Amino acid sequence: MKVTLKILLAVAVLLLAYMCYRSIMGPIEFKDEKDRRENLIKARLIDIRKAQIEYKNIHKVHAANFDELSKFLKDEKLPFLIKEGVLTDEQLEKGMTEKEAVKKGLIRRDTVWVTAVDTLFGSGYNVDDMRNVPGASVQFSMDTATLTSGSGYTVKVFQCGVLYDDYLGDLDKQLVFNLKDKAEKMNKYPGLRVGSIEEINNNAGNWED
């Protein structure tokens, strides 16, 4: 009987020690994994914002969905400046301008037209993967709207984002709930997004506020 009690006590001590360890390490591991995933997602959202801004520069409105945005990146062409050579310190001191150097053939500045994706992101960029949330089996949501500024001007806006549940749902449920609860109490978007269809924020990411 004494041996059994000793074994049970040892098991209880080990279990308590493990629970204490998890209570400390659990939130740390959650934050590390959350940060890792969010760094990838932020980078993707910044790419989407870059593409949407250029789309609006051309079409005066944002792409309504990823199909439109992908078609723009693949099919439409944008100017790309090729630069060969730079002005030397001596030329700058003499007041020579870049335009003069080009005329004299000292440096080269040519504009060529290449596909939007190559201009914005370089060759080899996977446009088809842009809509997918890194590390998750879901896609970003995309919305557009027209808002009126305080001075009465209409402004075309867009937002693109992903919810905590969609990219952290496989982690500690209580810690994910805490994030959502905090966002709700602060009237914030419960996840990561760029832009907003509720306010004019210059296409900022909600982590950039």
Short mmCIF file of C-alpha atoms in Angstrom, two decimals:
data_model
loop_
_atom_site.label_atom_id
_atom_site.label_comp_id
_atom_site.label_asym_id
_atom_site.label_seq_id
_atom_site.Cartn_x
_atom_site.Cartn_y
_atom_site.Cartn_z
CA MET A 1 0.00 0.00 0.00
CA LYS A 2 2.82 2.40 0.91
CA VAL A 3 4.56 1.64 -2.39
CA THR A 4 1.36 2.40 -4.30
CA LEU A 5 0.91 5.69 -2.46
CA LYS A 6 4.51 6.64 -3.17
CA ILE A 7 4.01 5.89 -6.86
CA LEU A 8 0.78 7.90 -6.98
CA LEU A 9 2.45 10.78 -5.15
CA ALA A 10 5.39 10.72 -7.56
CA VAL A 11 2.98 10.73 -10.52
CA ALA A 12 1.04 13.64 -9.00
CA VAL A 13 4.25 15.61 -8.47
CA LEU A 14 5.34 14.98 -12.05
CA LEU A 15 1.91 15.94 -13.36
CA LEU A 16 1.91 19.14 -11.33
CA ALA A 17 5.40 19.99 -12.53
CA TYR A 18 4.33 19.38 -16.14
CA MET A 19 1.23 21.55 -15.72
CA CYS A 20 3.36 24.37 -14.29
CA TYR A 21 5.78 24.00 -17.18
CA ARG A 22 2.98 24.11 -19.74
CA SER A 23 1.37 27.13 -18.07
CA ILE A 24 4.63 28.99 -18.65
CA MET A 25 5.77 27.56 -21.97
CA GLY A 26 2.34 27.30 -23.61
CA PRO A 27 1.83 31.06 -24.12
CA ILE A 28 5.49 31.49 -25.14
CA GLU A 29 5.25 28.75 -27.77
CA PHE A 30 1.90 30.15 -28.95
CA LYS A 31 3.39 33.61 -29.42
CA ASP A 32 6.42 32.26 -31.27
CA GLU A 33 4.25 30.29 -33.68
CA LYS A 34 1.80 33.18 -34.04
CA ASP A 35 4.65 35.57 -34.88
CA ARG A 36 6.12 33.12 -37.40
CA ARG A 37 2.81 32.72 -39.23
CA GLU A 38 1.97 36.41 -39.07
CA ASN A 39 5.31 37.45 -40.56
CA LEU A 40 4.53 35.35 -43.65
CA ILE A 41 0.97 36.66 -43.84
CA LYS A 42 2.03 40.30 -43.47
CA ALA A 43 4.51 39.92 -46.33
CA ARG A 44 1.76 38.48 -48.53
CA LEU A 45 -0.70 41.23 -47.58
CA ILE A 46 1.91 43.88 -48.41
CA ASP A 47 2.30 42.30 -51.87
CA ILE A 48 -1.48 42.34 -52.36
CA ARG A 49 -1.61 45.99 -51.33
CA LYS A 50 1.19 46.84 -53.76
CA ALA A 51 -0.68 45.14 -56.59
CA GLN A 52 -3.98 46.79 -55.67
CA ILE A 53 -2.42 50.26 -55.57
CA GLU A 54 -0.98 49.78 -59.06
CA TYR A 55 -4.27 48.34 -60.31
CA LYS A 56 -6.06 51.47 -59.07
CA ASN A 57 -3.43 53.71 -60.68
CA ILE A 58 -4.35 52.16 -64.03
CA HIS A 59 -8.08 51.47 -63.68
CA LYS A 60 -9.11 54.15 -61.14
CA VAL A 61 -10.76 51.46 -58.97
CA HIS A 62 -9.40 48.49 -57.03
CA ALA A 63 -9.69 44.93 -58.27
CA ALA A 64 -12.92 43.47 -56.90
CA ASN A 65 -11.45 40.00 -56.47
CA PHE A 66 -8.31 37.94 -56.91
CA ASP A 67 -9.30 36.78 -60.41
CA GLU A 68 -9.26 40.40 -61.62
CA LEU A 69 -6.04 41.15 -59.76
CA SER A 70 -4.31 38.04 -61.12
CA LYS A 71 -5.37 38.83 -64.70
CA PHE A 72 -3.98 42.35 -64.31
CA LEU A 73 -0.64 41.09 -63.01
CA LYS A 74 -0.27 38.46 -65.73
CA ASP A 75 -1.59 40.29 -68.78
CA GLU A 76 -1.15 44.05 -68.44
CA LYS A 77 2.18 45.77 -68.97
CA LEU A 78 3.80 48.57 -66.99
CA PRO A 79 6.84 50.75 -67.76
CA PHE A 80 10.13 49.52 -66.33
CA LEU A 81 13.21 51.76 -66.30
CA ILE A 82 16.51 50.15 -67.23
CA LYS A 83 19.47 51.97 -65.66
CA GLU A 84 23.05 51.42 -66.75
CA GLY A 85 25.78 53.58 -65.27
CA VAL A 86 25.72 56.42 -62.74
CA LEU A 87 27.12 59.92 -62.66
CA THR A 88 30.60 60.14 -61.16
CA ASP A 89 31.46 62.54 -58.36
CA GLU A 90 33.44 64.60 -60.84
CA GLN A 91 30.47 64.87 -63.22
CA LEU A 92 28.17 65.84 -60.35
CA GLU A 93 30.61 68.51 -59.18
CA LYS A 94 30.61 69.96 -62.71
CA GLY A 95 26.83 70.20 -62.55
CA MET A 96 26.13 67.55 -65.17
CA THR A 97 22.58 66.23 -65.08
CA GLU A 98 21.47 62.68 -65.74
CA LYS A 99 19.65 63.87 -68.86
CA GLU A 100 22.86 65.42 -70.24
CA ALA A 101 24.82 62.26 -69.48
CA VAL A 102 22.27 60.16 -71.35
CA LYS A 103 22.49 62.46 -74.41
CA LYS A 104 26.27 62.14 -74.40
CA GLY A 105 26.03 58.37 -74.14
CA LEU A 106 27.82 58.27 -70.79
CA ILE A 107 24.97 56.42 -69.09
CA ARG A 108 21.86 54.60 -70.31
CA ARG A 109 18.25 55.12 -69.31
CA ASP A 110 15.67 53.17 -71.29
CA THR A 111 12.03 52.47 -70.55
CA VAL A 112 10.64 49.09 -71.58
CA TRP A 113 7.16 47.65 -71.09
CA VAL A 114 6.92 44.39 -69.18
CA THR A 115 4.11 42.50 -67.48
CA ALA A 116 2.83 44.03 -64.25
CA VAL A 117 3.98 41.08 -62.15
CA ASP A 118 7.56 41.36 -63.43
CA THR A 119 7.59 45.12 -62.86
CA LEU A 120 6.19 44.93 -59.34
CA PHE A 121 7.66 41.68 -58.02
CA GLY A 122 10.26 40.38 -60.44
CA SER A 123 10.24 37.31 -62.66
CA GLY A 124 9.18 34.00 -61.18
CA TYR A 125 6.62 35.45 -58.76
CA ASN A 126 3.71 33.04 -58.23
CA VAL A 127 0.62 35.14 -58.95
CA ASP A 128 -1.77 32.22 -58.51
CA ASP A 129 -0.60 31.72 -54.93
CA MET A 130 -1.21 35.35 -53.94
CA ARG A 131 -4.79 34.66 -52.79
CA ASN A 132 -3.74 31.84 -50.45
CA VAL A 133 -2.96 32.46 -46.78
CA PRO A 134 0.59 31.17 -46.11
CA GLY A 135 0.57 28.10 -43.89
CA ALA A 136 -3.23 27.72 -43.93
CA SER A 137 -5.76 26.00 -46.17
CA VAL A 138 -7.84 29.15 -46.63
CA GLN A 139 -7.81 32.20 -48.88
CA PHE A 140 -7.75 35.88 -48.03
CA SER A 141 -11.06 37.74 -48.13
CA MET A 142 -11.23 40.75 -50.45
CA ASP A 143 -13.73 43.62 -50.43
CA THR A 144 -13.98 47.05 -52.06
CA ALA A 145 -16.11 50.10 -51.31
CA THR A 146 -16.51 53.82 -51.92
CA LEU A 147 -16.33 56.04 -48.82
CA THR A 148 -16.88 59.76 -48.34
CA SER A 149 -14.16 61.76 -46.60
CA GLY A 150 -14.80 64.40 -43.98
CA SER A 151 -14.36 67.07 -46.67
CA GLY A 152 -16.94 65.44 -48.92
CA TYR A 153 -14.66 63.68 -51.40
CA THR A 154 -15.44 60.12 -52.46
CA VAL A 155 -12.56 57.69 -52.01
CA LYS A 156 -12.20 54.20 -53.45
CA VAL A 157 -11.00 51.77 -50.79
CA PHE A 158 -10.33 48.08 -50.43
CA GLN A 159 -9.50 45.64 -47.68
CA CYS A 160 -7.92 42.22 -47.70
CA GLY A 161 -7.53 40.07 -44.62
CA VAL A 162 -7.71 36.80 -42.75
CA LEU A 163 -9.26 36.02 -39.36
CA TYR A 164 -7.44 34.64 -36.31
CA ASP A 165 -9.64 31.54 -36.45
CA ASP A 166 -8.48 30.82 -40.00
CA TYR A 167 -4.73 30.91 -39.42
CA LEU A 168 -4.45 30.13 -35.70
CA GLY A 169 -7.41 27.79 -35.26
CA ASP A 170 -5.25 24.70 -34.75
CA LEU A 171 -3.43 26.28 -31.78
CA ASP A 172 -4.51 26.77 -28.15
CA LYS A 173 -8.25 27.59 -28.30
CA GLN A 174 -8.23 29.72 -25.15
CA LEU A 175 -5.32 31.86 -26.34
CA VAL A 176 -6.99 32.35 -29.73
CA PHE A 177 -10.22 33.31 -27.94
CA ASN A 178 -8.28 35.84 -25.87
CA LEU A 179 -6.99 37.49 -29.05
CA LYS A 180 -10.49 37.70 -30.53
CA ASP A 181 -11.97 38.99 -27.30
CA LYS A 182 -9.33 41.72 -27.06
CA ALA A 183 -9.95 42.76 -30.69
CA GLU A 184 -13.72 42.86 -30.11
CA LYS A 185 -13.39 45.00 -27.00
CA MET A 186 -11.12 47.42 -28.86
CA ASN A 187 -13.38 47.40 -31.91
CA LYS A 188 -10.53 46.03 -34.02
CA TYR A 189 -10.45 43.52 -36.87
CA PRO A 190 -9.97 40.03 -35.33
CA GLY A 191 -7.05 39.04 -37.51
CA LEU A 192 -4.66 40.61 -40.00
CA ARG A 193 -5.68 42.88 -42.85
CA VAL A 194 -4.57 45.74 -45.09
CA GLY A 195 -6.91 48.57 -45.99
CA SER A 196 -10.44 49.00 -44.71
CA ILE A 197 -13.93 49.36 -46.16
CA GLU A 198 -15.09 51.08 -42.97
CA GLU A 199 -12.61 53.95 -42.79
CA ILE A 200 -10.12 55.75 -45.01
CA ASN A 201 -6.73 54.59 -43.72
CA ASN A 202 -4.47 54.90 -46.77
CA ASN A 203 -4.41 51.11 -47.21
CA ALA A 204 -2.51 50.62 -43.93
CA GLY A 205 -2.10 47.20 -42.36
CA ASN A 206 -3.81 46.91 -38.98
CA TRP A 207 -0.45 45.94 -37.47
CA GLU A 208 0.92 49.27 -38.74
CA ASP A 209 -1.59 51.41 -36.80
#
